[in-house]
N, CA, C and O atoms as a GROMACS GRO file, in nm:
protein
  500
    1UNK      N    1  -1.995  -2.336  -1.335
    1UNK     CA    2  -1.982  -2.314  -1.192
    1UNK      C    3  -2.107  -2.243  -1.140
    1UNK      O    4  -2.123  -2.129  -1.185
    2UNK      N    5  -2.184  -2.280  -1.068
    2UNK     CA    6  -2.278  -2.215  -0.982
    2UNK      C    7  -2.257  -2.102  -0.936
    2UNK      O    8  -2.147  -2.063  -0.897
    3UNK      N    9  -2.353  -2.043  -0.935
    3UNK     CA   10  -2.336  -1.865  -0.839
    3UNK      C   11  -2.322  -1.844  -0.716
    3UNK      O   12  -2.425  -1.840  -0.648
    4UNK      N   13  -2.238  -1.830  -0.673
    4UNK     CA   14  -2.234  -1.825  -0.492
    4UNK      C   15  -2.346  -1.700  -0.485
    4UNK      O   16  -2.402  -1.625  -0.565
    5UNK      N   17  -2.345  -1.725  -0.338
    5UNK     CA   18  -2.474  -1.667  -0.277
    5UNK      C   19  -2.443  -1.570  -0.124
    5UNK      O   20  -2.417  -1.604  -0.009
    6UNK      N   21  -2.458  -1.459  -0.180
    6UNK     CA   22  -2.367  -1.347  -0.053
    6UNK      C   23  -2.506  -1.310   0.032
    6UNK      O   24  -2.592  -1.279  -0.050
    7UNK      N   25  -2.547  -1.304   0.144
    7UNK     CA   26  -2.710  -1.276   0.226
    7UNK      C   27  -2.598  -1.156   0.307
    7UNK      O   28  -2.488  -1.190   0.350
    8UNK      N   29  -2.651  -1.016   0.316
    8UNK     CA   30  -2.555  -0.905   0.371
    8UNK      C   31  -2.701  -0.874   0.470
    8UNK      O   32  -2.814  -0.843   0.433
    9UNK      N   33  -2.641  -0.897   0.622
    9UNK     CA   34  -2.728  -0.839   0.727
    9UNK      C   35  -2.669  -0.745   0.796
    9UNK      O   36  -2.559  -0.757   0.851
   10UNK      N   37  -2.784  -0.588   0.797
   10UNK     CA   38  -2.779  -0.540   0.863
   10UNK      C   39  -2.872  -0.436   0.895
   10UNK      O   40  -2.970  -0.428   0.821
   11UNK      N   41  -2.864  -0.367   0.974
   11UNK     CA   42  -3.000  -0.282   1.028
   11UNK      C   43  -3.010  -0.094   0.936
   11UNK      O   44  -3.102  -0.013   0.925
   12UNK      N   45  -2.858  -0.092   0.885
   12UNK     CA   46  -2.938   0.004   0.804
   12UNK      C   47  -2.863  -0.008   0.700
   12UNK      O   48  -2.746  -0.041   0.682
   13UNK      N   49  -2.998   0.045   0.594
   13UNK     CA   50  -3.000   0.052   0.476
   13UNK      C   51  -2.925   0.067   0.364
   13UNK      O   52  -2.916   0.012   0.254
   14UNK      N   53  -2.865   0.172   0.433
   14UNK     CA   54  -2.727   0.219   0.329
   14UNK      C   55  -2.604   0.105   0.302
   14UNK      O   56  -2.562   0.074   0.190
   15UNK      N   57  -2.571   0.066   0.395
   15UNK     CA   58  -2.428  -0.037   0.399
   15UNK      C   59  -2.525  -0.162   0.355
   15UNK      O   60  -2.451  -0.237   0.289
   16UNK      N   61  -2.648  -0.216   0.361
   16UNK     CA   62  -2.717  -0.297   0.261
   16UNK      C   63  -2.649  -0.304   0.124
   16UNK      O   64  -2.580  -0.390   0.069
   17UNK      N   65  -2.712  -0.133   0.076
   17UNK     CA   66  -2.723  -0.186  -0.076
   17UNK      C   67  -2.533  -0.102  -0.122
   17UNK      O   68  -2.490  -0.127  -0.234
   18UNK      N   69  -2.487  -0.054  -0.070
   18UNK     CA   70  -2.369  -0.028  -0.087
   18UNK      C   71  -2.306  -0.206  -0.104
   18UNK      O   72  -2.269  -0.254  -0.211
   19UNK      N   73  -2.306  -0.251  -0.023
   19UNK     CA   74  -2.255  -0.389  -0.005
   19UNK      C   75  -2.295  -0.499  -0.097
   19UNK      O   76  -2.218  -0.585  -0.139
   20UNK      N   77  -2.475  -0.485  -0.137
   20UNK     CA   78  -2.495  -0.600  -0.232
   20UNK      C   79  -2.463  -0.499  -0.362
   20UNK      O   80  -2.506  -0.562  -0.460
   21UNK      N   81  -2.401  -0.356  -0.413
   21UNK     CA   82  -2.388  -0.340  -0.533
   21UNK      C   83  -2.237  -0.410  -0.560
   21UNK      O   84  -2.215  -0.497  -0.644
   22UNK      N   85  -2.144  -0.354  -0.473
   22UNK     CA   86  -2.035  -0.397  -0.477
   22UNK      C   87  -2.010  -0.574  -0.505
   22UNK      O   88  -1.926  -0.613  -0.586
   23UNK      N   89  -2.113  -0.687  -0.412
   23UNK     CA   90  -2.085  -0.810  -0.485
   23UNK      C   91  -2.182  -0.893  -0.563
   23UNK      O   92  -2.169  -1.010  -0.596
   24UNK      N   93  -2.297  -0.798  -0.589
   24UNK     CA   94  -2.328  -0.818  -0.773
   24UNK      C   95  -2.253  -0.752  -0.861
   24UNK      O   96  -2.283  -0.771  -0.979
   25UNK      N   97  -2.150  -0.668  -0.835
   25UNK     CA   98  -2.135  -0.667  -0.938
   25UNK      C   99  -1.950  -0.724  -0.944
   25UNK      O  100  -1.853  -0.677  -1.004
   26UNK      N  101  -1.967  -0.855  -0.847
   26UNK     CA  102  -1.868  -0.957  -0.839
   26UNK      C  103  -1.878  -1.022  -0.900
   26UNK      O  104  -1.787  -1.056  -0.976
   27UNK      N  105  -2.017  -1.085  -0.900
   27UNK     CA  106  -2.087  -1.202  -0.999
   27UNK      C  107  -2.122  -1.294  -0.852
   27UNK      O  108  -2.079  -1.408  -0.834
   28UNK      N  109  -2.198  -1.228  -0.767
   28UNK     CA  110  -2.278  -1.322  -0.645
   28UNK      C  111  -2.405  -1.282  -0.698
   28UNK      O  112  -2.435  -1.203  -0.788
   29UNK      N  113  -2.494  -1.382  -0.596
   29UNK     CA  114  -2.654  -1.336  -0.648
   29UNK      C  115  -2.659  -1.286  -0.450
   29UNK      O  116  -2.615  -1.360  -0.362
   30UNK      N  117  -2.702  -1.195  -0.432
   30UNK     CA  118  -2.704  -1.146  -0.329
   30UNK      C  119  -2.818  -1.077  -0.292
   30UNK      O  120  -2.885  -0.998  -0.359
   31UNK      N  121  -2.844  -1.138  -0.115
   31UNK     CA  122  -2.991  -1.136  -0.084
   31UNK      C  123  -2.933  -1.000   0.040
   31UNK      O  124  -2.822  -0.954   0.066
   32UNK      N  125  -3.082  -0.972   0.096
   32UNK     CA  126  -3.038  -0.897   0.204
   32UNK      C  127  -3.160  -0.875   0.300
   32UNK      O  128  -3.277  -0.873   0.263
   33UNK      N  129  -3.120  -0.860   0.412
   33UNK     CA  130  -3.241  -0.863   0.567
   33UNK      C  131  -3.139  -0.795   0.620
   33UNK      O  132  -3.016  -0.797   0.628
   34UNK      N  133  -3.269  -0.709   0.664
   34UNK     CA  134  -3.284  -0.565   0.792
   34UNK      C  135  -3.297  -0.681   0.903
   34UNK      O  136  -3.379  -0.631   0.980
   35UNK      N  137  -3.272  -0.780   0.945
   35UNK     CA  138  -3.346  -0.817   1.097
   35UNK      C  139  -3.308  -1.000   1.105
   35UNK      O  140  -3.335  -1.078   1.014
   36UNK      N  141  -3.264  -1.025   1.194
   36UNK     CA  142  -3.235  -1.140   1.210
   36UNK      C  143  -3.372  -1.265   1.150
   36UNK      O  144  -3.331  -1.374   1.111
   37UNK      N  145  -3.525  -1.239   1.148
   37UNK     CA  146  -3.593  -1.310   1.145
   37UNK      C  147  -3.591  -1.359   0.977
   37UNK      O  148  -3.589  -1.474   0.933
   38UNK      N  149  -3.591  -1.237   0.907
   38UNK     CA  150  -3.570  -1.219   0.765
   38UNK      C  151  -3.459  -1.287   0.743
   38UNK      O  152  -3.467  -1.375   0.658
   39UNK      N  153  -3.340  -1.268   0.805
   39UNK     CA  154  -3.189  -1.318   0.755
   39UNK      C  155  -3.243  -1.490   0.781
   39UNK      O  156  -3.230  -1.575   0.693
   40UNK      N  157  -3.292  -1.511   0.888
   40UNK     CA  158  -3.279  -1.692   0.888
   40UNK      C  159  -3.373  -1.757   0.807
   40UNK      O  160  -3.352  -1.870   0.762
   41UNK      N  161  -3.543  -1.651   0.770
   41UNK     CA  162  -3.620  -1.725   0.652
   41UNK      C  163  -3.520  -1.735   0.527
   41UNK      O  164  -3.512  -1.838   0.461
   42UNK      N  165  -3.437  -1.607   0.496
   42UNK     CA  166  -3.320  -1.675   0.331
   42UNK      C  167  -3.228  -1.750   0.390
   42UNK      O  168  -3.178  -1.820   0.303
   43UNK      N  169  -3.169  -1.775   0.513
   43UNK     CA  170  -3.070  -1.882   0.531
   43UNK      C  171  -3.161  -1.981   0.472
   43UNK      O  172  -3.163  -2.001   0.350
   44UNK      N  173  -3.254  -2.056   0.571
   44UNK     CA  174  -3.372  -2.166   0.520
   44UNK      C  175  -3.384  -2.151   0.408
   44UNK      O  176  -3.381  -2.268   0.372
   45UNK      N  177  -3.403  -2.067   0.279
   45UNK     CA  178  -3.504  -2.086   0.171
   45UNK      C  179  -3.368  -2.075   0.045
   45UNK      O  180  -3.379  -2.141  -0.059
   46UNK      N  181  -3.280  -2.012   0.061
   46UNK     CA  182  -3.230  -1.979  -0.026
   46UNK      C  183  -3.039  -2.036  -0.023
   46UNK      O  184  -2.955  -2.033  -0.113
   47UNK      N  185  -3.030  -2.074   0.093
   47UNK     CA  186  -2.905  -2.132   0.185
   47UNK      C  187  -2.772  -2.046   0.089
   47UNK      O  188  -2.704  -2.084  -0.006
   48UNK      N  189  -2.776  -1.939   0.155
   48UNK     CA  190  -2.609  -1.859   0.095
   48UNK      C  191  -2.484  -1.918   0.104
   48UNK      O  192  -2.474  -2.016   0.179
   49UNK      N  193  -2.418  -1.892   0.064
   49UNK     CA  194  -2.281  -1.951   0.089
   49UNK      C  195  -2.179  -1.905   0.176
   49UNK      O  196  -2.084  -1.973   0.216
   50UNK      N  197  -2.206  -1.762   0.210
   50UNK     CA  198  -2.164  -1.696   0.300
   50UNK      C  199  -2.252  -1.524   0.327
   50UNK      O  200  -2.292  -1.443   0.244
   51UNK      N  201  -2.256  -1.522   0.471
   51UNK     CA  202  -2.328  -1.432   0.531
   51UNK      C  203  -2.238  -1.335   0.571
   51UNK      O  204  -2.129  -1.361   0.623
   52UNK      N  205  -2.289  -1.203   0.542
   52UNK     CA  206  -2.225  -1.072   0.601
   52UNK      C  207  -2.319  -1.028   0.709
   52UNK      O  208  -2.441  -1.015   0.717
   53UNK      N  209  -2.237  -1.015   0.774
   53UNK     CA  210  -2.380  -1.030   0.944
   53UNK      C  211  -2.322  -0.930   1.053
   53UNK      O  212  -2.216  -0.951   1.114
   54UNK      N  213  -2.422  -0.795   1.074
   54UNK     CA  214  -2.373  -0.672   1.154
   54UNK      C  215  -2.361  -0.728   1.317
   54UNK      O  216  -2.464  -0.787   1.348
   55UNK      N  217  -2.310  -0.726   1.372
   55UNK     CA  218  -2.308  -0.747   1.499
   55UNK      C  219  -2.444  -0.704   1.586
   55UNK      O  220  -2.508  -0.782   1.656
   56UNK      N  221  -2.475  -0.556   1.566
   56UNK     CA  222  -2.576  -0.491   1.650
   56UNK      C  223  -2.713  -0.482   1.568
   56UNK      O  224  -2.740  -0.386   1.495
   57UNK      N  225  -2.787  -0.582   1.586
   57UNK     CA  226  -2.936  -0.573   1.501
   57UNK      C  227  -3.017  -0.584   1.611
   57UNK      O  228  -3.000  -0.656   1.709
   58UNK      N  229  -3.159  -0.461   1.571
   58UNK     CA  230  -3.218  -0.444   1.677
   58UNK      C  231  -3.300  -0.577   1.659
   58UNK      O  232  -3.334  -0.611   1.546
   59UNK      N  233  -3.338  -0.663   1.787
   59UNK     CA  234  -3.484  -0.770   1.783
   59UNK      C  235  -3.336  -0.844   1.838
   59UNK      O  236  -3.280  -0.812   1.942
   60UNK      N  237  -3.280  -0.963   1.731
   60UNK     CA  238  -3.208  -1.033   1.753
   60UNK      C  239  -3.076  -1.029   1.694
   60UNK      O  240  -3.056  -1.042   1.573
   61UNK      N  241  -2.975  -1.009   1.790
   61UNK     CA  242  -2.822  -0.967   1.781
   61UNK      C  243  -2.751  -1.008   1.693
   61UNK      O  244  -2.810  -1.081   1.614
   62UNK      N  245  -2.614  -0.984   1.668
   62UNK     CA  246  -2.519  -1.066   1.606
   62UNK      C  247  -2.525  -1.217   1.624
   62UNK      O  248  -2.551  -1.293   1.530
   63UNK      N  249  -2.498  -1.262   1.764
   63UNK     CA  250  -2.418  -1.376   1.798
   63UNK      C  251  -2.540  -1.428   1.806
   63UNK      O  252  -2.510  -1.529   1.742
   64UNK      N  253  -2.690  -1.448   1.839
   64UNK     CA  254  -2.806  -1.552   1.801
   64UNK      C  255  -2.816  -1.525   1.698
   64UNK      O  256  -2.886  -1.625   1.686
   65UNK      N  257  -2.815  -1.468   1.562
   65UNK     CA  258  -2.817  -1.495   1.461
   65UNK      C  259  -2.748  -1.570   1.415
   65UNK      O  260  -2.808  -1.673   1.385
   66UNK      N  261  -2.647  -1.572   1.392
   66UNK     CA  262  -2.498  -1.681   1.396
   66UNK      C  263  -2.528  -1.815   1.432
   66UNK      O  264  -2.538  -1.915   1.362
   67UNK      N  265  -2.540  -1.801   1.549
   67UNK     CA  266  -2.590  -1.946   1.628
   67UNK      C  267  -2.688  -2.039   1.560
   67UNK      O  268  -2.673  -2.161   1.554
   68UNK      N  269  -2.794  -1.966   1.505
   68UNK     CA  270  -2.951  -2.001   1.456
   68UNK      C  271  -2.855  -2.003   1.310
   68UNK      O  272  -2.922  -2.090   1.256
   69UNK      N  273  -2.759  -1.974   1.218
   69UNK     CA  274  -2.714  -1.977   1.090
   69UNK      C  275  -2.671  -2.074   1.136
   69UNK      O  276  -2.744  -2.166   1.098
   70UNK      N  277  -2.564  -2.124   1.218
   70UNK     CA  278  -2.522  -2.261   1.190
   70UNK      C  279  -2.563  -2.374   1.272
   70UNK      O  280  -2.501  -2.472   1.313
   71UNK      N  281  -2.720  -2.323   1.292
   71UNK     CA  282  -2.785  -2.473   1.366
   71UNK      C  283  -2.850  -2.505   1.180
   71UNK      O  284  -2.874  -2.617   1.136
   72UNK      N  285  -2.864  -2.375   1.103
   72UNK     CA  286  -2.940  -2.408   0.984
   72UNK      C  287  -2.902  -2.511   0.877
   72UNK      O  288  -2.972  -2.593   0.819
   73UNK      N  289  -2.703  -2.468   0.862
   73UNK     CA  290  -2.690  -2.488   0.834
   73UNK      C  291  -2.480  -2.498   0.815
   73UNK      O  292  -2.422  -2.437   0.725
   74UNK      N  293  -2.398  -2.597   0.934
   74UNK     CA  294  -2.303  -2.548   0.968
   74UNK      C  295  -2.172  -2.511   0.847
   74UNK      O  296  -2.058  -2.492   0.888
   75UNK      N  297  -2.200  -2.506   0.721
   75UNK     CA  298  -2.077  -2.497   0.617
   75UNK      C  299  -2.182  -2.355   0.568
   75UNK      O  300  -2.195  -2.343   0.446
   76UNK      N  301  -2.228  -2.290   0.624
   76UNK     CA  302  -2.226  -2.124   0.547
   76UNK      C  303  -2.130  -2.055   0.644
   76UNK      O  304  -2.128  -2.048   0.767
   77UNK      N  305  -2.026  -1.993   0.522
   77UNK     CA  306  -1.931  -1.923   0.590
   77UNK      C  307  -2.036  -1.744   0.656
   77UNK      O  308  -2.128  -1.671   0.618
   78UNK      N  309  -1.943  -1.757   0.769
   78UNK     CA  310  -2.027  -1.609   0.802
   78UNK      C  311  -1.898  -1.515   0.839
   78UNK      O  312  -1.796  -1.565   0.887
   79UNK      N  313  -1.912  -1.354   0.809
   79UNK     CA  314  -1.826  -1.286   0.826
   79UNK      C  315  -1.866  -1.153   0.897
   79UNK      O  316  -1.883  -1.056   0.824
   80UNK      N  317  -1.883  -1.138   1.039
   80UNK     CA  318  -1.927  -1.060   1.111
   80UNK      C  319  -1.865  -0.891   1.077
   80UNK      O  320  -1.748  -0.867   1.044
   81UNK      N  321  -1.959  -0.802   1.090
   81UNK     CA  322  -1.943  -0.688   1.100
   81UNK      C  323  -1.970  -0.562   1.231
   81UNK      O  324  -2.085  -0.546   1.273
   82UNK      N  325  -1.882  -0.497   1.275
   82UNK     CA  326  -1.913  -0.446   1.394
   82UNK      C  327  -1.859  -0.285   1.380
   82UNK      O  328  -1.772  -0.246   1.303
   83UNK      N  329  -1.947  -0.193   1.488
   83UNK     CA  330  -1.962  -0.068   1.467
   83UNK      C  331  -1.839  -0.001   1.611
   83UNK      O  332  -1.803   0.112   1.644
   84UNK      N  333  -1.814  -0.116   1.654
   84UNK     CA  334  -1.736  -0.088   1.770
   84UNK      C  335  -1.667  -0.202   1.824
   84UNK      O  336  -1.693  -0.319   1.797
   85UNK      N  337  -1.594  -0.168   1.886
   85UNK     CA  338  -1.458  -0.267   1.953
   85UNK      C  339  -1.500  -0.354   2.080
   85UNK      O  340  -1.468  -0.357   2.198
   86UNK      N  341  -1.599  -0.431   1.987
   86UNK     CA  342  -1.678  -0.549   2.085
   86UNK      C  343  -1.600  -0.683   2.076
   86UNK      O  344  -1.636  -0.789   2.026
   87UNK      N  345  -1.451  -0.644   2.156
   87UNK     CA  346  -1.398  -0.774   2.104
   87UNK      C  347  -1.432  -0.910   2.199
   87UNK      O  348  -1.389  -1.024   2.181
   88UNK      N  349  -1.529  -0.856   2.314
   88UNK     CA  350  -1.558  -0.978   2.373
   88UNK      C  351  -1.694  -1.092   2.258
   88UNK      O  352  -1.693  -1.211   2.226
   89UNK      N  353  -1.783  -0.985   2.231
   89UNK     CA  354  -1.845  -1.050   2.123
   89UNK      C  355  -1.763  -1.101   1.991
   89UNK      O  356  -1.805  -1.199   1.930
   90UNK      N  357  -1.663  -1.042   1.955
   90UNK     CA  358  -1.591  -1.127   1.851
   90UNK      C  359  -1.469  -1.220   1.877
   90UNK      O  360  -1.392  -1.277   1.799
   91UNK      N  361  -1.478  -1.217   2.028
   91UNK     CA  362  -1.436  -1.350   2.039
   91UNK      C  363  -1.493  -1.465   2.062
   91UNK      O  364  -1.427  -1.568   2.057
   92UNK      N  365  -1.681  -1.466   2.103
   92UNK     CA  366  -1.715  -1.554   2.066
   92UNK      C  367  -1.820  -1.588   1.984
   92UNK      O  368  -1.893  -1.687   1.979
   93UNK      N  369  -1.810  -1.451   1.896
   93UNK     CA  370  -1.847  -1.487   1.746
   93UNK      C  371  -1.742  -1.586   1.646
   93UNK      O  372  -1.777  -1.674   1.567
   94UNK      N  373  -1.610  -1.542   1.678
   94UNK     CA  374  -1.516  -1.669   1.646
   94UNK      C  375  -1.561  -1.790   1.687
   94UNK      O  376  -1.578  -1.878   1.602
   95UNK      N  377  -1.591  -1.818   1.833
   95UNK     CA  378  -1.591  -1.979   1.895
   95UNK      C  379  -1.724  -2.008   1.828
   95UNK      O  380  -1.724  -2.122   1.780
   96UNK      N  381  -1.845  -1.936   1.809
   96UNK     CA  382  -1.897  -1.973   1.749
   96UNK      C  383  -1.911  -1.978   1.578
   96UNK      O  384  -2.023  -1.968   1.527
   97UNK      N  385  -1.805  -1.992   1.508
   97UNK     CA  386  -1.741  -2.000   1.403
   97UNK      C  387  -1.769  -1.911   1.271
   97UNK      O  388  -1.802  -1.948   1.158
   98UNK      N  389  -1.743  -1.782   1.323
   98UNK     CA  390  -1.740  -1.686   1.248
   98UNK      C  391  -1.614  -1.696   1.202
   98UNK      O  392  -1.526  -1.754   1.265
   99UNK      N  393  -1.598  -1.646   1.094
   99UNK     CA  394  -1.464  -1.651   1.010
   99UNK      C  395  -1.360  -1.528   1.014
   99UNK      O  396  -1.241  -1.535   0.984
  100UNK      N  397  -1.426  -1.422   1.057
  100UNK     CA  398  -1.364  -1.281   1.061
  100UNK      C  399  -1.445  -1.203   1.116
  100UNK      O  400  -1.556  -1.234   1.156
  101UNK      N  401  -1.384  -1.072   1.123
  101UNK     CA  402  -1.459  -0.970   1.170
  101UNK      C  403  -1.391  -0.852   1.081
  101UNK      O  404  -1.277  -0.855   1.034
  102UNK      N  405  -1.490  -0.742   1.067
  102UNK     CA  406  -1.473  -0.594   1.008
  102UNK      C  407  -1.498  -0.525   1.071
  102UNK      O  408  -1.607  -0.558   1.119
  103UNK      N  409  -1.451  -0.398   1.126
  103UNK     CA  410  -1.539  -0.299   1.217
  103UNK      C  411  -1.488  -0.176   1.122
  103UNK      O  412  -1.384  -0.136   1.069
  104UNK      N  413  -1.653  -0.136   1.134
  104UNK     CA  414  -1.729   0.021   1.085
  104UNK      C  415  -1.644   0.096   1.142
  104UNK      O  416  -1.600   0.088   1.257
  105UNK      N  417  -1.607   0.208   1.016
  105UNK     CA  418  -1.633   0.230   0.889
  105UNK      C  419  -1.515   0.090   0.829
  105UNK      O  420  -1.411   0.059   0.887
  106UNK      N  421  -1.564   0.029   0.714
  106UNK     CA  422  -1.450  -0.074   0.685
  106UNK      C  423  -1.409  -0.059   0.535
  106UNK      O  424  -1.471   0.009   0.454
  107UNK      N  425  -1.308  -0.122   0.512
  107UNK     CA  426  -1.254  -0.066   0.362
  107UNK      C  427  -1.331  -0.176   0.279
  107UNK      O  428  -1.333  -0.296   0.305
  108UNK      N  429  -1.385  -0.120   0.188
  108UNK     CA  430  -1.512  -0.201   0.142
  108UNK      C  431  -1.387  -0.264   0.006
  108UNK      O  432  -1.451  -0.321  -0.082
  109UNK      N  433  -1.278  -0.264  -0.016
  109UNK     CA  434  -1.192  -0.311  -0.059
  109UNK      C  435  -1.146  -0.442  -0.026
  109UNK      O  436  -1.127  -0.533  -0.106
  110UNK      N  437  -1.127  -0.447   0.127
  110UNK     CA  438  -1.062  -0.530   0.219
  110UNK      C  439  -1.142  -0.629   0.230
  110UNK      O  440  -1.098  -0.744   0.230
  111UNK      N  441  -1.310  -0.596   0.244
  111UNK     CA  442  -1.452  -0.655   0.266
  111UNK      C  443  -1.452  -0.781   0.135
  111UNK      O  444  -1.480  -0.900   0.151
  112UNK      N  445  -1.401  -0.697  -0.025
  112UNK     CA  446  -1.415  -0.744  -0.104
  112UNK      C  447  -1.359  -0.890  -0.156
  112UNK      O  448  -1.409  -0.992  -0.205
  113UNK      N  449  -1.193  -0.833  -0.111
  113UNK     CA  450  -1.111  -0.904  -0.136
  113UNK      C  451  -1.141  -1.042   0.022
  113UNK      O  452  -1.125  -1.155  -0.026
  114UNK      N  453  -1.159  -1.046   0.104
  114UNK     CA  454  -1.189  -1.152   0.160
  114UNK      C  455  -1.334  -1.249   0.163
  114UNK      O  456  -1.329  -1.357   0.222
  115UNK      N  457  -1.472  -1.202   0.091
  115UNK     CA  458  -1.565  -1.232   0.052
  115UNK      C  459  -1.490  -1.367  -0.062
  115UNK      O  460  -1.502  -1.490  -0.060
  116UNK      N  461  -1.406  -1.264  -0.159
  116UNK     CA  462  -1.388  -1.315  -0.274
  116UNK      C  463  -1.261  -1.471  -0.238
  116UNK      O  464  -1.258  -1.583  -0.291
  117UNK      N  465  -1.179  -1.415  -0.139
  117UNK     CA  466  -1.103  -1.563  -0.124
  117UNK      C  467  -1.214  -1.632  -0.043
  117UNK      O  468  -1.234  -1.751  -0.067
  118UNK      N  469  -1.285  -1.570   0.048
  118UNK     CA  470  -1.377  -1.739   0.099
  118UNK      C  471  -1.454  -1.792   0.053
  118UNK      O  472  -1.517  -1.879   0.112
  119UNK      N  473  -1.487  -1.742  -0.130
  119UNK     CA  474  -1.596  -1.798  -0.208
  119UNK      C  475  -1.550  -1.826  -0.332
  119UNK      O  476  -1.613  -1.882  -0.422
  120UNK      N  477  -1.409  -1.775  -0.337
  120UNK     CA  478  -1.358  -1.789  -0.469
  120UNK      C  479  -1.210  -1.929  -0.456
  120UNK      O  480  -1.164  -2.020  -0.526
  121UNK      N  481  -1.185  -1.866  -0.321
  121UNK     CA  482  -1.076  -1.959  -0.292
  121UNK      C  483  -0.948  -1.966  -0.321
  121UNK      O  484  -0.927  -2.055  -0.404
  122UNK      N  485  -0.817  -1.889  -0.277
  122UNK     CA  486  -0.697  -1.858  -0.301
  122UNK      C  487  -0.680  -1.734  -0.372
  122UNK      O  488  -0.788  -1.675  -0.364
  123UNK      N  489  -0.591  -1.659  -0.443
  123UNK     CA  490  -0.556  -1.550  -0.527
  123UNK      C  491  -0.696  -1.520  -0.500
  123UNK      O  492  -0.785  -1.601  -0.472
  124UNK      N  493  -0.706  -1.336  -0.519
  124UNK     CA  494  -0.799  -1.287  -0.576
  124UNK      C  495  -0.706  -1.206  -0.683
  124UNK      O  496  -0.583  -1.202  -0.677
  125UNK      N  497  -0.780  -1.149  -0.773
  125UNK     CA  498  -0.729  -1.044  -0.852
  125UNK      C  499  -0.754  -0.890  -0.824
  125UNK      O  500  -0.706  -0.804  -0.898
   0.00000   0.00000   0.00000
């Protein structure tokens, strides 16, 4: 079975590598960008299987990032993350086919276990 491919965007650092330790050491190969321009050169180069994508990135936002992910490429699942109760943006981070949303601080449990059914697919353990 191939390695799924987790790309975790967001603008700071910490919830980066907190996030890619937690799903390397899932068994993803997991990339990561500070900045929407970075996140769409590894969409293009490296095509993840699903994106963890902060809502508020300074340059270019949640929802054009998204947009520009699934002009790249429309079967990468993406799973938005937000620092506040922007539910007008996550409602059309949905229409534009985001799969979920998390809002900061999030149970990096909860994070886990739904990464793992949209890449693993049914049961997690």
């Amino acid at each position: 079975m191939e390695e799924k491919k987790v790309l975790i965007v967001d603008d700071q650092n910490g919830i980066r590598i907190l996030l890619m330790e937690v799903f390397s050491s899932e068994g993803y190969k997991t990339f990561q960008a500070a900045n929407g321009k970075m996140a769409l050169e590894i969409v293009r180069s490296d095509s993840p299987d699903l994106v963890l994508l902060d809502m508020k990135i300074p340059g270019m936002d949640g929802l054009e990032i998204l947009k520009h992910i699934k002009e790249v490429n429309p079967d990468i699942k993406v799973i938005m993350m937000t620092a506040y109760g922007e539910l007008d943006m996550i409602k059309e981070a949905t229409d534009l086919g985001a799969l979920m949303h998390f809002t900061k601080p999030f149970d990096i449990d909860e994070m886990r276990m739904a990464v793992n059914m949209q890449l693993k697919g049914g049961a997690v353990l």
